mmCIF file of C-alpha atoms in Angstrom:
data_model
loop_
_atom_site.group_PDB
_atom_site.id
_atom_site.type_symbol
_atom_site.label_atom_id
_atom_site.label_comp_id
_atom_site.label_asym_id
_atom_site.label_seq_id
_atom_site.Cartn_x
_atom_site.Cartn_y
_atom_site.Cartn_z
ATOM 1 C CA THR Y 1 20.693 19.536 -3.951
ATOM 2 C CA GLY Y 2 20.358 20.948 -7.386
ATOM 3 C CA GLY Y 3 19.643 20.546 -10.994
ATOM 4 C CA ARG Y 4 17.830 18.040 -13.022
ATOM 5 C CA ALA Y 5 20.577 15.425 -13.076
ATOM 6 C CA PRO Y 6 19.384 13.493 -9.971
ATOM 7 C CA LEU Y 7 15.816 13.472 -11.265
ATOM 8 C CA LEU Y 8 16.904 12.284 -14.700
ATOM 9 C CA ARG Y 9 19.000 9.507 -13.148
ATOM 10 C CA PHE Y 10 16.022 8.498 -11.023
ATOM 11 C CA LEU Y 11 13.675 8.391 -14.036
ATOM 12 C CA ALA Y 12 16.141 6.620 -16.337
ATOM 13 C CA VAL Y 13 15.414 3.080 -15.140
ATOM 14 C CA PRO Y 14 11.595 3.333 -15.384
ATOM 15 C CA ALA Y 15 11.895 5.043 -18.787
ATOM 16 C CA VAL Y 16 14.212 2.359 -20.191
ATOM 17 C CA SER Y 17 11.983 -0.352 -18.668
ATOM 18 C CA ALA Y 18 8.883 1.131 -20.293
ATOM 19 C CA LEU Y 19 10.615 1.381 -23.665
ATOM 20 C CA ALA Y 20 11.764 -2.238 -23.400
ATOM 21 C CA TRP Y 21 8.285 -3.399 -22.380
ATOM 22 C CA PHE Y 22 6.528 -1.608 -25.236
ATOM 23 C CA GLY Y 23 9.342 -2.668 -27.582
ATOM 24 C CA TYR Y 24 8.703 -6.301 -26.658
ATOM 25 C CA PHE Y 25 5.074 -6.036 -27.740
ATOM 26 C CA TYR Y 26 6.097 -4.225 -30.915
ATOM 27 C CA ALA Y 27 8.671 -6.912 -31.769
ATOM 28 C CA ILE Y 28 6.284 -9.805 -31.102
ATOM 29 C CA TYR Y 29 2.901 -8.402 -32.182
ATOM 30 C CA GLY Y 30 3.809 -5.475 -34.436
ATOM 31 C CA THR Y 31 2.210 -2.965 -32.079
ATOM 32 C CA PRO Y 32 3.380 -1.477 -28.770
ATOM 33 C CA ASN Y 33 -0.064 -2.176 -27.275
ATOM 34 C CA PRO Y 34 0.196 -4.543 -24.237
ATOM 35 C CA ALA Y 35 -3.373 -5.735 -24.941
ATOM 36 C CA ALA Y 36 -2.276 -7.175 -28.308
ATOM 37 C CA PRO Y 37 -2.039 -10.794 -27.050
ATOM 38 C CA TYR Y 38 -5.762 -10.707 -26.264
ATOM 39 C CA GLY Y 39 -6.830 -9.928 -29.826
ATOM 40 C CA THR Y 40 -8.933 -7.106 -31.166
ATOM 41 C CA ARG Y 41 -11.421 -7.148 -28.315
ATOM 42 C CA PRO Y 42 -9.955 -7.752 -24.884
ATOM 43 C CA GLU Y 43 -12.394 -9.468 -22.597
ATOM 44 C CA GLY Y 44 -12.900 -7.147 -19.701
ATOM 45 C CA GLY Y 45 -15.048 -4.412 -18.304
ATOM 46 C CA LEU Y 46 -16.870 -3.055 -15.303
ATOM 47 C CA SER Y 47 -19.507 -5.770 -15.472
ATOM 48 C CA PHE Y 48 -16.886 -8.393 -14.582
ATOM 49 C CA ILE Y 49 -15.779 -6.721 -11.343
ATOM 50 C CA PRO Y 50 -18.242 -8.386 -8.886
ATOM 51 C CA THR Y 51 -17.546 -11.914 -10.128
ATOM 52 C CA GLY Y 52 -13.891 -11.105 -10.612
ATOM 53 C CA ILE Y 53 -13.483 -10.024 -6.995
ATOM 54 C CA ALA Y 54 -15.322 -13.125 -5.820
ATOM 55 C CA GLY Y 55 -13.071 -15.282 -7.984
ATOM 56 C CA LEU Y 56 -9.837 -13.567 -6.990
ATOM 57 C CA LEU Y 57 -10.635 -13.823 -3.292
ATOM 58 C CA LEU Y 58 -12.909 -16.852 -2.853
ATOM 59 C CA ASP Y 59 -12.466 -19.286 -5.746
ATOM 60 C CA GLN Y 60 -11.676 -22.722 -4.270
ATOM 61 C CA GLN Y 61 -8.824 -23.389 -6.664
ATOM 62 C CA PHE Y 62 -7.387 -19.924 -7.360
ATOM 63 C CA GLY Y 63 -8.778 -17.584 -4.664
ATOM 64 C CA LEU Y 64 -6.555 -15.736 -2.201
ATOM 65 C CA PHE Y 65 -8.659 -16.413 0.904
ATOM 66 C CA ALA Y 66 -9.189 -20.056 -0.061
ATOM 67 C CA HIS Y 67 -5.426 -20.621 0.022
ATOM 68 C CA ALA Y 68 -4.590 -18.295 2.909
ATOM 69 C CA PRO Y 69 -7.698 -17.893 5.081
ATOM 70 C CA VAL Y 70 -5.662 -16.103 7.755
ATOM 71 C CA LEU Y 71 -5.630 -13.071 5.423
ATOM 72 C CA VAL Y 72 -9.332 -12.575 6.181
ATOM 73 C CA LEU Y 73 -8.090 -11.103 9.452
ATOM 74 C CA ALA Y 74 -6.803 -8.142 7.440
ATOM 75 C CA VAL Y 75 -10.412 -7.113 6.817
ATOM 76 C CA ALA Y 76 -11.062 -6.999 10.562
ATOM 77 C CA GLY Y 77 -7.724 -5.263 10.988
ATOM 78 C CA LEU Y 78 -8.804 -2.544 8.554
ATOM 79 C CA VAL Y 79 -11.797 -1.803 10.783
ATOM 80 C CA VAL Y 80 -9.546 -1.491 13.835
ATOM 81 C CA LEU Y 81 -7.023 0.574 11.884
ATOM 82 C CA ALA Y 82 -9.779 2.889 10.613
ATOM 83 C CA ARG Y 83 -10.728 3.752 14.189
ATOM 84 C CA GLU Y 84 -7.172 4.693 15.100
ATOM 85 C CA ARG Y 85 -5.611 5.963 11.874
ATOM 86 C CA ARG Y 86 -8.313 6.948 9.384
ATOM 87 C CA ARG Y 87 -5.931 8.588 6.912
ATOM 88 C CA LEU Y 88 -3.639 5.552 6.786
ATOM 89 C CA THR Y 89 -6.655 3.323 6.178
ATOM 90 C CA VAL Y 90 -7.819 5.569 3.349
ATOM 91 C CA GLU Y 91 -4.316 5.511 1.854
ATOM 92 C CA LEU Y 92 -4.179 1.705 1.962
ATOM 93 C CA LEU Y 93 -7.616 1.474 0.374
ATOM 94 C CA ALA Y 94 -6.705 4.104 -2.231
ATOM 95 C CA VAL Y 95 -3.947 1.786 -3.428
ATOM 96 C CA GLY Y 96 -5.653 -1.578 -2.936
ATOM 97 C CA VAL Y 97 -9.219 -1.021 -4.125
ATOM 98 C CA PRO Y 98 -8.434 0.416 -7.591
ATOM 99 C CA TYR Y 99 -5.873 -2.320 -8.199
ATOM 100 C CA LEU Y 100 -8.323 -5.022 -7.093
ATOM 101 C CA ALA Y 101 -11.075 -3.557 -9.286
ATOM 102 C CA THR Y 102 -8.740 -3.376 -12.270
ATOM 103 C CA ALA Y 103 -7.542 -6.941 -11.811
ATOM 104 C CA ALA Y 104 -11.129 -8.126 -11.332
ATOM 105 C CA SER Y 105 -12.329 -6.421 -14.498
ATOM 106 C CA TYR Y 106 -10.663 -9.187 -16.527
ATOM 107 C CA PRO Y 107 -12.366 -12.565 -16.078
ATOM 108 C CA MET Y 108 -9.062 -14.439 -15.832
ATOM 109 C CA TRP Y 109 -8.497 -15.293 -12.171
ATOM 110 C CA TRP Y 110 -8.230 -18.981 -13.091
ATOM 111 C CA GLY Y 111 -5.539 -20.260 -15.348
ATOM 112 C CA GLY Y 112 -4.415 -23.855 -15.783
ATOM 113 C CA PHE Y 113 -1.094 -24.230 -14.010
ATOM 114 C CA SER Y 114 -0.874 -20.642 -12.770
ATOM 115 C CA ALA Y 115 -0.391 -19.717 -9.136
ATOM 116 C CA PRO Y 116 -3.422 -19.080 -6.931
ATOM 117 C CA ALA Y 117 -4.425 -15.427 -6.617
ATOM 118 C CA ARG Y 118 -1.814 -14.524 -9.226
ATOM 119 C CA PHE Y 119 -3.312 -11.090 -9.893
ATOM 120 C CA VAL Y 120 -3.769 -10.033 -6.267
ATOM 121 C CA VAL Y 121 -0.642 -11.454 -4.690
ATOM 122 C CA VAL Y 122 0.951 -7.995 -5.029
ATOM 123 C CA LEU Y 123 -1.608 -6.690 -2.514
ATOM 124 C CA VAL Y 124 -0.657 -9.190 0.201
ATOM 125 C CA PRO Y 125 2.102 -6.983 1.700
ATOM 126 C CA LEU Y 126 -0.511 -4.235 2.196
ATOM 127 C CA LEU Y 127 -2.488 -6.655 4.370
ATOM 128 C CA ALA Y 128 0.355 -7.018 6.862
ATOM 129 C CA LEU Y 129 -0.243 -3.656 8.513
ATOM 130 C CA PRO Y 130 -3.965 -4.156 9.303
ATOM 131 C CA MET Y 131 -3.215 -7.671 10.514
ATOM 132 C CA ALA Y 132 -0.433 -6.385 12.771
ATOM 133 C CA VAL Y 133 -2.741 -3.719 14.223
ATOM 134 C CA LEU Y 134 -5.413 -6.341 14.886
ATOM 135 C CA TRP Y 135 -2.828 -8.587 16.527
ATOM 136 C CA ALA Y 136 -1.455 -5.774 18.677
ATOM 137 C CA ARG Y 137 -4.928 -4.777 19.886
ATOM 138 C CA ALA Y 138 -6.203 -8.331 20.432
ATOM 139 C CA ALA Y 139 -6.560 -9.865 23.851
ATOM 140 C CA VAL Y 140 -4.116 -12.563 24.924
ATOM 141 C CA VAL Y 141 -6.767 -15.272 24.482
ATOM 142 C CA THR Y 142 -7.479 -14.124 20.926
ATOM 143 C CA ARG Y 143 -3.776 -14.198 20.080
ATOM 144 C CA ARG Y 144 -3.643 -17.825 21.126
ATOM 145 C CA VAL Y 145 -6.788 -18.881 19.277
ATOM 146 C CA ILE Y 146 -6.121 -17.205 15.903
ATOM 147 C CA PRO Y 147 -2.886 -19.001 14.938
ATOM 148 C CA VAL Y 148 -4.165 -22.393 16.042
ATOM 149 C CA SER Y 149 -7.492 -22.130 14.225
ATOM 150 C CA TYR Y 150 -5.935 -20.909 10.985
ATOM 151 C CA THR Y 151 -3.116 -23.423 11.122
ATOM 152 C CA HIS Y 152 -5.692 -26.206 11.161
ATOM 153 C CA LEU Y 153 -7.496 -24.645 8.204
ATOM 154 C CA THR Y 154 -4.472 -24.186 5.990
ATOM 155 C CA LEU Y 155 -2.196 -27.181 6.628
ATOM 156 C CA PRO Y 156 -2.834 -30.641 5.209
ATOM 157 C CA THR Y 157 -3.850 -33.156 7.870
ATOM 158 C CA SER Y 158 -0.563 -35.064 7.528
ATOM 159 C CA ASP Y 159 1.313 -31.964 8.751
ATOM 160 C CA LEU Y 160 -0.789 -31.630 11.905
ATOM 161 C CA VAL Y 161 0.532 -34.769 13.579
#
């Protein structure tokens, strides 16, 4: 209810974390710049965004929708959500779109032994709300068809027996 003490306690953890993060780069690379591992010219820019988004979402080996096609329903859910709660839809997009564009601006969605969709997996929880709205507004028949069709798309054939 007063003073700066609660605010300072709240900001202490992010401040110490930031100092540790920048300190790591300084200790390893001699500069606090997080782009240091990529050399003097990091590969990235606005021109990579269209292919980056396609790679992050659709790449057969590392794309989000290739590994979890049920998440495509979130796109349809956003349309339904926009009709009912425009501001909430704008808020979700205001968080998701800039992050997706930033992640896509680096042509690195692939990566040896890395996890699929490694740069966009943090957006998956945001997709739950539009999917839930779509599910809640769907007809009974649609609710029965969606899980079955996507289960067959995502599980290996040995698991279907």
